[in-house]
Coordinates of C-alpha atoms in Angstrom, one line a residue:
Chain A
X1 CA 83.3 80.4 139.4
X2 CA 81.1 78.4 137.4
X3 CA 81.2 76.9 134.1
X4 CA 79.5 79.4 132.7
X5 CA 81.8 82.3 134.5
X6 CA 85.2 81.0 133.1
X7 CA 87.6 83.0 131.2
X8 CA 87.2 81.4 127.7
X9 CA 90.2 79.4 126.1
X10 CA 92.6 81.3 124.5
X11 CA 92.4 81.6 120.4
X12 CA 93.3 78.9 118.6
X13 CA 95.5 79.1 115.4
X14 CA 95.9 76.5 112.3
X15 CA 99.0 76.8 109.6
X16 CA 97.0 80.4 107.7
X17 CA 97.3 81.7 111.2
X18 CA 100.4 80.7 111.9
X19 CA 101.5 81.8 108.6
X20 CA 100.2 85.5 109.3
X21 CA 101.7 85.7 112.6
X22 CA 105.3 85.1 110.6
X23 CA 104.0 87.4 108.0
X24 CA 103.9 90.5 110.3
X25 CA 107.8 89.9 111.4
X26 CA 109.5 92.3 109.6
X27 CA 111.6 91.4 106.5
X28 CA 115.3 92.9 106.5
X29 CA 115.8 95.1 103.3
X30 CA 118.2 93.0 101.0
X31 CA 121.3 94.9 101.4
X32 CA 121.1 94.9 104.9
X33 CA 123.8 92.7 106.5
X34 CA 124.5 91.6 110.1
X35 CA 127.5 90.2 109.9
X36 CA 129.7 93.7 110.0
X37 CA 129.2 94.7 113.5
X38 CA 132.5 94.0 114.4
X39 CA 134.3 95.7 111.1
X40 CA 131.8 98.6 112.4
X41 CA 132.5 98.8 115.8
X42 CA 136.1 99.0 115.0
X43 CA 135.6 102.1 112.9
X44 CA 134.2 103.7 116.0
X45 CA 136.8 102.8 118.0
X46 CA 139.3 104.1 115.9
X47 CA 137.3 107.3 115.2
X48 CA 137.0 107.7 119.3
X49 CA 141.1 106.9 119.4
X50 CA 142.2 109.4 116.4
X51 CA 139.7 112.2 118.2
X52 CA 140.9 111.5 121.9
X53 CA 142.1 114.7 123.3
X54 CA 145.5 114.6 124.8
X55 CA 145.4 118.3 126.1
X56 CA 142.8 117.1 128.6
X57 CA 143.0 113.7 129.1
X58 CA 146.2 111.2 130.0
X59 CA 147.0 109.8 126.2
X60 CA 148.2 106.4 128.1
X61 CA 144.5 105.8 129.3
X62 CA 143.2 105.9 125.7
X63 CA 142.2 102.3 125.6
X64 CA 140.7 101.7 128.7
X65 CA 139.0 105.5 128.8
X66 CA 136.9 103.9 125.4
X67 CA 136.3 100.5 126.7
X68 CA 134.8 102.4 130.0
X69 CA 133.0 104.6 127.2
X70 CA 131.4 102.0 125.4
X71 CA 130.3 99.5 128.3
X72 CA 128.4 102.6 129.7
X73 CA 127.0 104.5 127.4
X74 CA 126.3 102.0 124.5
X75 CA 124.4 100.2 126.8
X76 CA 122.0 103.5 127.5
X77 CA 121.2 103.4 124.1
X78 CA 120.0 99.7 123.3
X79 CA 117.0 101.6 121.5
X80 CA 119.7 102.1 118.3
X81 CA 120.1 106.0 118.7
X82 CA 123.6 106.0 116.9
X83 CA 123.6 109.6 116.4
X84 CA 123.3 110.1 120.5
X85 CA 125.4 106.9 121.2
X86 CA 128.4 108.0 119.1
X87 CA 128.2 112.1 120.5
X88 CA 128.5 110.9 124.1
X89 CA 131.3 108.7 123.0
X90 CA 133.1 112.0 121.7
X91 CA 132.0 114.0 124.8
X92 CA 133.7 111.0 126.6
X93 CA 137.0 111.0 125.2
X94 CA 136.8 115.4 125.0
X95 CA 136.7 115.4 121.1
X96 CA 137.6 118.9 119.8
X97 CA 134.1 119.7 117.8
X98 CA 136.0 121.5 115.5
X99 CA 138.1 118.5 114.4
X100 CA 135.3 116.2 114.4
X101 CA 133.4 117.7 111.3
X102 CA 136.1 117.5 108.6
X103 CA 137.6 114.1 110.3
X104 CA 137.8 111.5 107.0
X105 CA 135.8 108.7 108.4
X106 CA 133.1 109.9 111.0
X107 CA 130.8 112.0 108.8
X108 CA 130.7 108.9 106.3
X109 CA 130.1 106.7 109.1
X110 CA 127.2 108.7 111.0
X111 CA 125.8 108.5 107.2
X112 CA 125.8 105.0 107.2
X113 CA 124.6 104.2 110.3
X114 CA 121.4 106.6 109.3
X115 CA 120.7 104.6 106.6
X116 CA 120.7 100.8 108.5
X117 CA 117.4 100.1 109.4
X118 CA 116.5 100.2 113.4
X119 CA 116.9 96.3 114.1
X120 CA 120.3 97.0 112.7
X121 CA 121.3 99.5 115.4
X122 CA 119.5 98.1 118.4
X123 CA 121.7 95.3 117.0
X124 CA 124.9 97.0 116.5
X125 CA 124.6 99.1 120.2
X126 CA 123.9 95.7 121.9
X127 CA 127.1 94.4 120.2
X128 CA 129.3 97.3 121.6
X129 CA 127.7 97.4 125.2
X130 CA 128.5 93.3 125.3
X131 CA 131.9 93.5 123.3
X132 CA 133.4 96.0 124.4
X133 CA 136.5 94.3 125.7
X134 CA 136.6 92.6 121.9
X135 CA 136.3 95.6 120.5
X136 CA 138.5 97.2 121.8
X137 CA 141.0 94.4 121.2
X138 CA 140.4 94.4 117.4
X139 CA 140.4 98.3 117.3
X140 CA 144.2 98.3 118.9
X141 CA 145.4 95.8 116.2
X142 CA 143.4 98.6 113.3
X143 CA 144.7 101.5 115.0
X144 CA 148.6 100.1 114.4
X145 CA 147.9 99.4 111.4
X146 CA 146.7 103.0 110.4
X147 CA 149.4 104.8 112.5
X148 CA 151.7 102.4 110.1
X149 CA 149.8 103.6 106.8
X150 CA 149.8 107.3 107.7
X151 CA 153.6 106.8 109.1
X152 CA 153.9 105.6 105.5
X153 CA 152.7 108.1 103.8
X154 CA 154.3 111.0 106.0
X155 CA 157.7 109.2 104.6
X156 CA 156.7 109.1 101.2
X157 CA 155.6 112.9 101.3
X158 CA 158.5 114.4 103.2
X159 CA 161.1 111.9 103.2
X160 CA 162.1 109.2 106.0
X161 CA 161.4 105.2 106.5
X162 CA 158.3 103.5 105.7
X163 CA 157.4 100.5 107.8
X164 CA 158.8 98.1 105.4
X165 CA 162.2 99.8 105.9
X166 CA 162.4 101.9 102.6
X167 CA 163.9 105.1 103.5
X168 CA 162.6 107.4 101.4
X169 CA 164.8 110.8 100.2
X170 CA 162.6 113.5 98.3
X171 CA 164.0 115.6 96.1
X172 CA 163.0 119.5 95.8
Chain B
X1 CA 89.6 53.3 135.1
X2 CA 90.1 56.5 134.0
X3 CA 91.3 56.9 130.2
X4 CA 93.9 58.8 129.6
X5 CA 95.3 60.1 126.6
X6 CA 99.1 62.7 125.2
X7 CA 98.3 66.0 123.9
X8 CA 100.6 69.1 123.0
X9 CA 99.6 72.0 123.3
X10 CA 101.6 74.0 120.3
X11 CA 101.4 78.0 121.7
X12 CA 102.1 81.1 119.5
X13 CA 103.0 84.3 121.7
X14 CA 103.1 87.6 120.3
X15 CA 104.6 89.9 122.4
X16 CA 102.7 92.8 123.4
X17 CA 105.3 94.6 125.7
X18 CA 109.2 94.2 125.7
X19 CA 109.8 90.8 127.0
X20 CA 112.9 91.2 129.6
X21 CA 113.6 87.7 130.9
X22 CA 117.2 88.1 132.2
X23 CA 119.9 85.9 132.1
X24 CA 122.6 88.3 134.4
X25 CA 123.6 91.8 134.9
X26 CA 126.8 93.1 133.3
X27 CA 127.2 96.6 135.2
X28 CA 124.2 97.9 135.3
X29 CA 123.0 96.3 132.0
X30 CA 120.2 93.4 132.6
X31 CA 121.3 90.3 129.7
X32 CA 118.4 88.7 128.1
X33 CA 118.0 85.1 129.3
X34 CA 119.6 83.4 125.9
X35 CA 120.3 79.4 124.2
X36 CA 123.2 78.8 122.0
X37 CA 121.7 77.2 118.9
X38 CA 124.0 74.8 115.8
X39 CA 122.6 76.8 112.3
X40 CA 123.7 76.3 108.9
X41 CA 126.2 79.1 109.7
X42 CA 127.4 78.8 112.9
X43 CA 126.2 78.4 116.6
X44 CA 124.2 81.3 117.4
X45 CA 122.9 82.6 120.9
X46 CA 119.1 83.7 120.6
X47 CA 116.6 85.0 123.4
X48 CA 114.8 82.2 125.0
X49 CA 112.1 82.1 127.4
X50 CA 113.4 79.3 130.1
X51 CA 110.3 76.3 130.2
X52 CA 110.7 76.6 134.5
X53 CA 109.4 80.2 133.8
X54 CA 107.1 79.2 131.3
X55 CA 105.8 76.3 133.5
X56 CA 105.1 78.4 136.6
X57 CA 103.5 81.7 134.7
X58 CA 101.2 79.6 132.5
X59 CA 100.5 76.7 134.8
X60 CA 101.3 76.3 138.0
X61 CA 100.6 80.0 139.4
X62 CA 97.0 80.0 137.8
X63 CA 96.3 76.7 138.7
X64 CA 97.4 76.9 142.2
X65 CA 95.8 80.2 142.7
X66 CA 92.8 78.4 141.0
X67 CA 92.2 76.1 143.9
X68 CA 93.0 77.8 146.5
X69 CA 89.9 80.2 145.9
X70 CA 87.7 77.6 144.5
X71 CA 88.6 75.2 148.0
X72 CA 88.1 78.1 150.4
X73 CA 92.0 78.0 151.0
X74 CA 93.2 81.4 151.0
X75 CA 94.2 82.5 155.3
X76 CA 94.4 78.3 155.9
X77 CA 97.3 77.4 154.4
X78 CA 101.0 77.2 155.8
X79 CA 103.8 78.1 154.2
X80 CA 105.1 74.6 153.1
X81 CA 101.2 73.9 151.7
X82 CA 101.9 77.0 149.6
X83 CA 104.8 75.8 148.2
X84 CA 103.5 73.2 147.6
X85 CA 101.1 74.6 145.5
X86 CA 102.5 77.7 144.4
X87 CA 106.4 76.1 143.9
X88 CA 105.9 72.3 144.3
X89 CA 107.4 71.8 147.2
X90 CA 110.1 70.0 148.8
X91 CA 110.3 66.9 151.0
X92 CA 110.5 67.1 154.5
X93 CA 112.6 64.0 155.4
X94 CA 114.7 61.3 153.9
X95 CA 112.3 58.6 154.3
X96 CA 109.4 58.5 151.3
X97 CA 106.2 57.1 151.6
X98 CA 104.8 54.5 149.4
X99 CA 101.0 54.2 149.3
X100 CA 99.7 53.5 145.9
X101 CA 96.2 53.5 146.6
X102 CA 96.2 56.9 148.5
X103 CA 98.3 57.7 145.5
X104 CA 95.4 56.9 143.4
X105 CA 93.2 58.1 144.9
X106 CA 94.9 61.8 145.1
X107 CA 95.2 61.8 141.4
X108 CA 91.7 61.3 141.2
X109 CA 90.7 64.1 143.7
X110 CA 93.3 66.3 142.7
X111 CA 93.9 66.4 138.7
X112 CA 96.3 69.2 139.0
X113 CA 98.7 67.6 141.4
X114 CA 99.3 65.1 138.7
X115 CA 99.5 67.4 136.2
X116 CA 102.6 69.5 137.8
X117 CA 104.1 67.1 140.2
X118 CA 105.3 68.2 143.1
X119 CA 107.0 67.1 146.5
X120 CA 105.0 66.1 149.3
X121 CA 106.2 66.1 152.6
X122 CA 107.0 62.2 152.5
X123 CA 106.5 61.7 148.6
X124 CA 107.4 63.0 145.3
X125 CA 104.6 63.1 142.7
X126 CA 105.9 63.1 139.4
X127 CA 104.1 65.8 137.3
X128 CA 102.6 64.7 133.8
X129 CA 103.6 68.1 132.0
X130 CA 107.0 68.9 130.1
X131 CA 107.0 72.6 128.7
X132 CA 109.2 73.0 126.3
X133 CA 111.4 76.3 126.1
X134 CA 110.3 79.4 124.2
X135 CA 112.1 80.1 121.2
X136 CA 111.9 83.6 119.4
X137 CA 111.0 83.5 116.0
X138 CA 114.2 84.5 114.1
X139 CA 116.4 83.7 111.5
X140 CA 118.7 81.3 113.6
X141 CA 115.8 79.3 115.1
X142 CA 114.2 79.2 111.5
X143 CA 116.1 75.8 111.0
X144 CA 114.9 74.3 114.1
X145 CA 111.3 75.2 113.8
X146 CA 110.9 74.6 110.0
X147 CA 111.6 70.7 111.4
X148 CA 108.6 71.7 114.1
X149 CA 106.0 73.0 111.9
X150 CA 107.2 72.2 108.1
X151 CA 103.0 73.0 106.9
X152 CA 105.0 76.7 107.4
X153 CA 108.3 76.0 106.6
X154 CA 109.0 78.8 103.7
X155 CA 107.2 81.5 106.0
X156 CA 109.8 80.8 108.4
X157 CA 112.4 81.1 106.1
X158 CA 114.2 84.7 105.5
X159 CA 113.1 85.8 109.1
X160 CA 114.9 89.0 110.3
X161 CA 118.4 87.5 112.6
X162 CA 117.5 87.6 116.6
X163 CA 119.8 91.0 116.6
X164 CA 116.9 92.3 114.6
X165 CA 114.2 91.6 117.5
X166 CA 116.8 93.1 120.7
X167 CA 116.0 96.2 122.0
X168 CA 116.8 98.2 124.9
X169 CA 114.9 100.2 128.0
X170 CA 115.9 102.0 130.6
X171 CA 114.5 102.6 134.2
X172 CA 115.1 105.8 136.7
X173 CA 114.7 105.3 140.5
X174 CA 114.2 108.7 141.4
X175 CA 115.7 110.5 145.0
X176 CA 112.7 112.3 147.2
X177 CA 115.8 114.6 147.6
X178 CA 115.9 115.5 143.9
X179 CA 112.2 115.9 143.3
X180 CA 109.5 118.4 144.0
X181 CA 108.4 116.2 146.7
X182 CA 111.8 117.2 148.6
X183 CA 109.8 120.7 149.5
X184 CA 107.5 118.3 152.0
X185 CA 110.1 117.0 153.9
X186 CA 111.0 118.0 157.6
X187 CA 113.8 120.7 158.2
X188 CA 115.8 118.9 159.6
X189 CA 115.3 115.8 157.5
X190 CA 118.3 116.4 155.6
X191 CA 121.3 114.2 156.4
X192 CA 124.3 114.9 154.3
X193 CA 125.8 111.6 155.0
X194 CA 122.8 109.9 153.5
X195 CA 123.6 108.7 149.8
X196 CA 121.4 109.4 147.2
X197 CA 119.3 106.5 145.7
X198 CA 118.9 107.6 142.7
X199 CA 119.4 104.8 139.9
X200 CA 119.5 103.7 136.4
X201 CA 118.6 100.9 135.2
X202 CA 118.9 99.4 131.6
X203 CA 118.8 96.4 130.0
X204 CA 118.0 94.2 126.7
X205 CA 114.6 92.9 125.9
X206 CA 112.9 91.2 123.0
X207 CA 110.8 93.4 121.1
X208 CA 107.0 94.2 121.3
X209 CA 105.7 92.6 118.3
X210 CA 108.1 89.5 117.9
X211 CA 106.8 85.9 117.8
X212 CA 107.7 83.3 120.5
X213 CA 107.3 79.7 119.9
X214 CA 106.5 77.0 122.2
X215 CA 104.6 74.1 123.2
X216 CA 103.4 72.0 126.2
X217 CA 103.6 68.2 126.4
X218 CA 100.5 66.4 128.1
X219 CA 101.9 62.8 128.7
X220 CA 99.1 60.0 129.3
X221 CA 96.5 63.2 131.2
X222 CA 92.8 62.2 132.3
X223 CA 90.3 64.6 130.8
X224 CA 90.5 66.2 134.2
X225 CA 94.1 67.0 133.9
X226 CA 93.8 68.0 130.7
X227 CA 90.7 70.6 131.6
X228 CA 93.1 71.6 134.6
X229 CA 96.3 72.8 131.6
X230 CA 93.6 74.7 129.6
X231 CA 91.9 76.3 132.5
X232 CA 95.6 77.7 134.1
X233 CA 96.2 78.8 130.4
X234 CA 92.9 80.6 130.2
X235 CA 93.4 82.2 133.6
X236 CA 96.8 83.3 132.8
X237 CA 95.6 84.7 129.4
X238 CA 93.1 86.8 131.2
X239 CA 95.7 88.3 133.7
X240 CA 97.8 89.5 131.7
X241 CA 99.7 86.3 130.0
X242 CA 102.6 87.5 131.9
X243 CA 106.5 86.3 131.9
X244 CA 109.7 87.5 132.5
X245 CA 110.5 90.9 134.4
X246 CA 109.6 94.5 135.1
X247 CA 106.0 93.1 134.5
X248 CA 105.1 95.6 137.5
X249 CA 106.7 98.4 134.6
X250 CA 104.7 97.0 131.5
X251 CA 107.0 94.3 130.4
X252 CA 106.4 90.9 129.5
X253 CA 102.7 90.4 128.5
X254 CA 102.7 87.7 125.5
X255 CA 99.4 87.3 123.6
X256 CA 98.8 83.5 123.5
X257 CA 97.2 81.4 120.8
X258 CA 97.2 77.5 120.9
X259 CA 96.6 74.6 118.8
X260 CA 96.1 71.4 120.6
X261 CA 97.3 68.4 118.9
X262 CA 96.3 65.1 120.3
X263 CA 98.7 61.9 120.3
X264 CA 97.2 57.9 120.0
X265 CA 94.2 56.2 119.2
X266 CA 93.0 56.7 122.5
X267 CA 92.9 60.6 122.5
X268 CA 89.8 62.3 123.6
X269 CA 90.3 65.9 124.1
X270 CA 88.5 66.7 120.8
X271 CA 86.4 69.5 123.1
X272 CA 88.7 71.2 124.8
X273 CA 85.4 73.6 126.7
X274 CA 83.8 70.5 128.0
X275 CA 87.2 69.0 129.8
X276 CA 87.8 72.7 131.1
X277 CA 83.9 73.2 132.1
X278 CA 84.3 68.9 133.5
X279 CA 87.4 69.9 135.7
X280 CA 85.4 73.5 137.3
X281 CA 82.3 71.6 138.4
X282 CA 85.0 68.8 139.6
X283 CA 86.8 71.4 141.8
X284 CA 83.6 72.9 142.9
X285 CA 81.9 69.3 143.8
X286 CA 85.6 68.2 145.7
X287 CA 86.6 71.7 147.2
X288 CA 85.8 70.3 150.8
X289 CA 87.6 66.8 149.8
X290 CA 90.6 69.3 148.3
X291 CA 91.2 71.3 151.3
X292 CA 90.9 68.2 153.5
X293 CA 93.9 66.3 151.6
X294 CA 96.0 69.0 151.6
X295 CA 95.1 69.6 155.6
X296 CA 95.6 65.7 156.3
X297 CA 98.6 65.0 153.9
X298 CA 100.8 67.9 155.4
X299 CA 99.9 66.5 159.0
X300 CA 97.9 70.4 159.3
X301 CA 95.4 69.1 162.0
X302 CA 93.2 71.6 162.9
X303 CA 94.8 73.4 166.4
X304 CA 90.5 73.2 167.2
X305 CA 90.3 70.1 166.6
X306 CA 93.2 68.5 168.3
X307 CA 92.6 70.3 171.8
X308 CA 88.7 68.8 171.3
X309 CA 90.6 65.5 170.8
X310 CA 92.6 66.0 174.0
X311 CA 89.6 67.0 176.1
X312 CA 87.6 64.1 174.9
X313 CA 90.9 61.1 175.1
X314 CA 91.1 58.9 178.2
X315 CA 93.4 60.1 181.0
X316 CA 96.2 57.5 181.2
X317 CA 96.8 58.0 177.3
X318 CA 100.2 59.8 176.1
X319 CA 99.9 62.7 173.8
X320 CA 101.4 61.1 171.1
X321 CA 98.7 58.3 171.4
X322 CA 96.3 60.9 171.0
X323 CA 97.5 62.5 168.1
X324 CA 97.7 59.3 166.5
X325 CA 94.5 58.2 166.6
X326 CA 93.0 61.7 166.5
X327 CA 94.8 62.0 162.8
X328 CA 93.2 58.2 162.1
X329 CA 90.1 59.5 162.6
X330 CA 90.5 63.3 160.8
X331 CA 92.0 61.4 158.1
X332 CA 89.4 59.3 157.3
X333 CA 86.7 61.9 157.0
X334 CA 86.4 64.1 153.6
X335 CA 86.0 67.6 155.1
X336 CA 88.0 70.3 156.7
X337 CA 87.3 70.9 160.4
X338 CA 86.7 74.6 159.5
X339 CA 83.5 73.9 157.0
X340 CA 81.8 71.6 159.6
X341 CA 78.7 72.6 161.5
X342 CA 79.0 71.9 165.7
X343 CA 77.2 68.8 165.5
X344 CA 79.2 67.3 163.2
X345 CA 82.5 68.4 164.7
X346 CA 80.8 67.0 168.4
X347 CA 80.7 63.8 166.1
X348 CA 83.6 63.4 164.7
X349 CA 85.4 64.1 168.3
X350 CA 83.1 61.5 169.5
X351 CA 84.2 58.9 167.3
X352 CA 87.8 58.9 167.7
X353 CA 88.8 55.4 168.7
X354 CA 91.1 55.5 171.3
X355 CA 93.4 52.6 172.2
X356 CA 93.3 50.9 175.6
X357 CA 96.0 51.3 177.5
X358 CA 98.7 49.4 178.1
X359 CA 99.1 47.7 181.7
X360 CA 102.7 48.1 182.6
X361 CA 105.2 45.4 182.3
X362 CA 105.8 43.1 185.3
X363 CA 109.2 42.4 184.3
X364 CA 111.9 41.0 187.5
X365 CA 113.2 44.3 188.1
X366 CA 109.8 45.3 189.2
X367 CA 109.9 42.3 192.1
X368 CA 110.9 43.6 195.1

C-alpha cells in the first residue's frame, strides 16, 4: 500500500455536525412517559392471572406458569409487538377467548399499548423479559388487593363481610 | 529527539446495524453489555460499548493486521508473535528485561508498539493510548456528555431515555433434518437418538440509527504514532467499522466520524494525511527492520539459519554456545533471514564470532 493507495481518514465533524447527528435521534412525543413500565407490567400480570384457566391448568402453578410465560416469550418479542406478546401470554396460561373480549381491563390495555410509540414497547417488552421475577412479585401484592375489592363488593351486593370486617345484611 | 505531542481523538458512531455487544445470557436471551450511570433522577443502567472492545476493533486489529502484510509477516509468525500483535501479549517469565536503549530504539522502529503497549516476552511496553468507553447517546448520559461537549449542550438535552434506543432480534439455527435439504441425506442417515439442533436465539441490541459517543486519548505520541491511530481507524472504517457481535449476521457496523483535538503548545498533528501518509512510507522503508525485531525479540531464529550456524561453529563448542553467539550475530543485523539473497546469508554465517574454547580446569582432583 502506498500513500497514495490508503483508505482515506474517516469524516470529520465540528459542533453543526455534531448538532445534526443529535438532531436525527428521535424526540419522544410529550405525553409519552417511561416511568410506568412497572404499573404496566402489573396490569398484564393480573390480566394473565384473572384469565388463567383452572379447567386445564393446576390453579396452584398460577404464579410460576406467568413468570415462565413472560421470561420466554417477552423476550421473543424485544422488537415491541405487544399485540403478539400479550396473545401468546393468553395462549400460555389457556385463556378462554370468549372471556377475554369483554374482560374489563385487557381491551383498554391492548388500546394503550397501540397508541405508545415503538421505543416505548421495545422498552416495555425488555422490562418484562428482565423483570419478570419483579413483576411477578408486584402483580401478587395487586392481585390481593383486587380479590379484596371484588370480595368487597360481592358483600356489599349480596350480603356477607367486607375486608375491613363490616358484615353486611341486605335487605329485599 | 523526536517531538511528541497529546491528542484526542473525539469519535461520533452512528449505528448502521443493531449493535449487540453482550454483557450475559439470561436463558436464551443475550443482555446488552451496560454502565450504571448517577443522573439527576436516579442511577440508571445504559448500553455501553466496553473501551477493551473498542480498543482492539478500531486499533489494535487494523494495525496489527496492517504490519503484518506491509512486513511480509503473514505464514512467519508464531503464535505468541501473534498475540503479541493481534492481543498484546503476555510475558513469558518472571524476570523482565531492562534495556532502555533497545527500548528506544523499538519505539522508533515500531510506532505502533508504543502506541498499544503490549507484553514482550521479557518486557512490558506500556501503550500510549487510553480509549475511553462508548456511551449511547440518551437521555441518561445527556448529563455526562453536556460536561463533554457543552458547544452542544441543549441538543443533547431532551434526548429519548436509553429504553427508547433497545431493541430486540432473534436468530434460528436450522436442523438438516427439518429442511428440504433432509431429502439429500443417506437412508440410513437417520438416527433417532440424535437430538435435533435446532435453536433460537434472541437477544437485546442498540438500535440502527442511535448515536455512540466516544473518544481516544493520545498521551505524549510521535507523529509516527499518531499516523499509526489514524491509519488503524481508516482501515477499520473501510472494513466495515465493526464491534460487538453477530457481525458475521449484519450486526454491529458503526459509521465513524472524528474530530481530532490537539493538547499543548507543542502539538503538531495539524495534518492528520501527512502523519498517516509519514507512518505508510515508514512501514514500507522499515518492513525488513520490523520483521527482523519481532524475529530477534521473540528469540524466533530462523530453524535455516541456526543449522547454517551449527554446520559452520567449531567442533569442541556446546550447543548453547552456539546459539548464543549465532543470536549475537542475527541480532545485530536489520533483516530477516527469509528476505536475504544466498550470498548475504553465506555472509552473515560467516561472520558469526565464535568464542574459543575453554581448556578444562586442572583442578587437584584431576592429579592422579
Amino acid at each position: 500500500m502506498t500513500t497514495a493507495q490508503r483508505p482515506p481518514l474517516p469524516e470529520t465533524f465540528d459542533a453543526a455536525a455534531f448538532r445534526r447527528e443529535l438532531a436525527g435521534l428521535r424526540q419522544p412525543p410529550a405525553d409519552a412517559g417511561y416511568d410506568d413500565f412497572r404499573d404496566r407490567a402489573v396490569d398484564v400480570a393480573v390480566c394473565l392471572v384473572d384469565l388463567y384457566n383452572d379447567a386445564e391448568l393446576d390453579r396452584k402453578n398460577v404464579w410460576g406458569r406467568i413468570a415462565s410465560g413472560l421470561a420466554s416469550i417477552a423476550g421473543r418479542h424485544l422488537d415491541g409487538d405487544l399485540d403478539l406478546l400479550v396473545s401468546e401470554l393468553l395462549e400460555h396460561v389457556r385463556a378462554d377467548p370468549v372471556l377475554v373480549g369483554p374482560h374489563e381491563t385487557l381491551p383498554t390495555l391492548l388500546k394503550l399499548f397501540a397508541g405508545r410509540p415503538p421505543e416505548w414497547r421495545r422498552g416495555f417488552a425488555g422490562y418484562l423479559a428482565k423483570r419478570h421475577y419483579a413483576v411477578i412479585g408486584h402483580a401478587r401484592e395487586a392481585w390481593e388487593q383486587i380479590k379484596s375489592e371484588r370480595s368487597d363488593a360481592r358483600a356489599l351486593r349480596s350480603g356477607g363481610a367486607t375486608s375491613a370486617g363490616e358484615v353486611v345484611e341486605v335487605t329485599e | 529527539m523526536t517531538s511528541t505531542a497529546s491528542y484526542t481523538i473525539h469519535c461520533l458512531s452512528r449505528a448502521l446495524s443493531p449493535i449487540t455487544h453482550m454483557r450475559e445470557t439470561r436463558g436464551n436471551i443475550a443482555i446488552l453489555n451496560r454502565a450504571d450511570v448517577v443522573t439527576p433522577e436516579g442511577v440508571a443502567s445504559v448500553p455501553v460499548l466496553s473501551g477493551n472492545a473498542l480498543r482492539h476493533r478500531m486499533l489494535r486489529a487494523p494495525g496489527a493486521r496492517y504490519l503484518v502484510d506491509r512486513c511480509g509477516l503473514e505464514g512467519h509468525l508464531s503464535l505468541r508473535q501473534l498475540n503479541f500483535l493481534f492481543h498484546g501479549g503476555s510475558l513469558a517469565g518472571s524476570t523482565a528485561r531492562i534495556d532502555t536503549a533497545a527500548a528506544a530504539r523499538r519505539d522508533r522502529l515500531v510506532p505502533f508498539v508504543r502506541l498499544l503497549g503490549g507484553s514482550l516476552p521479557h518486557e512490558i511496553v506500556p501503550g500510549s493510548v487510553q480509549v475511553g468507553i462508548g456511551w449511547l447517546a440518551c437521555r441518561e448520559t445527556s448529563p455526562l456528555l453536556r460536561t463533554r461537549y457543552p458547544d452542544v449542550a441543549d441538543e443533547l438535552r431532551g434526548l429519548p431515555p436509553a429504553a427508547g434506543f433497545i431493541g430486540g432480534w432473534q436468530h434460528q439455527r436450522s436442523d438438516a433434518a427439518r429442511g428440504r435439504e433432509a431429502s439429500m441425506a443417506r437412508e440410513d442417515a437417520v438416527d433417532e437418538d440424535q437430538k435435533l439442533i435446532m435453536m433460537l436465539m434472541t437477544g437485546e441490541a442498540i438500535l440502527t440509527g442511535a448515536l455512540i459517543v466516544h473518544e481516544i486519548h493520545l498521551s505524549h505520541v510521535s507523529p509516527l504514532e499518531l499516523g499509526c491511530a489514524l491509519l488503524s481507524l481508516s482501515l477499520w472504517q473501510r472494513e466495515g467499522g465493526s464491534v460487538g457481535g453477530q457481525s458475521a449476521k449484519g450486526h454491529g457496523r458503526l459509521k465513524t466520524s472524528i474530530r481530532v483535538e490537539s493538547h499543548g503548545a507543542n502539538g503538531h498533528a495539524t495534518d492528520l494525511d501527512a502523519a498517516v501518509d509519514a507512518y505508510v512510507q515508514h512501514v514500507d522503508e522499515h518492513a525488513h527492520a520490523i520483521a527482523h525485531w519481532l524475529e530477534v525479540e521473540f528469540d524466533e531464529l530462523p530453524a535455516e539459519f541456526m543449522s547454517a550456524a551449527g554446520d559452520a561453529a567449531p567442533e569442541k563448542l556446546k550447543a548453547d554456545q552456539v546459539r548464543t553467539a549465532a543470536r549475537a550475530t542475527y541480532s545485530a543485523g536489520d533483516r530477516p533471514w527469509a528476505t536475504m539473497t544466498e550470498s548475504q546469508r553465506d555472509e552473515l554465517v560467516a561472520g558469526i564470532s565464535w568464542p574459543k574454547a575453554k581448556p578444562k580446569a586442572k583442578g587437584k582432583g584431576n592429579r592422579q
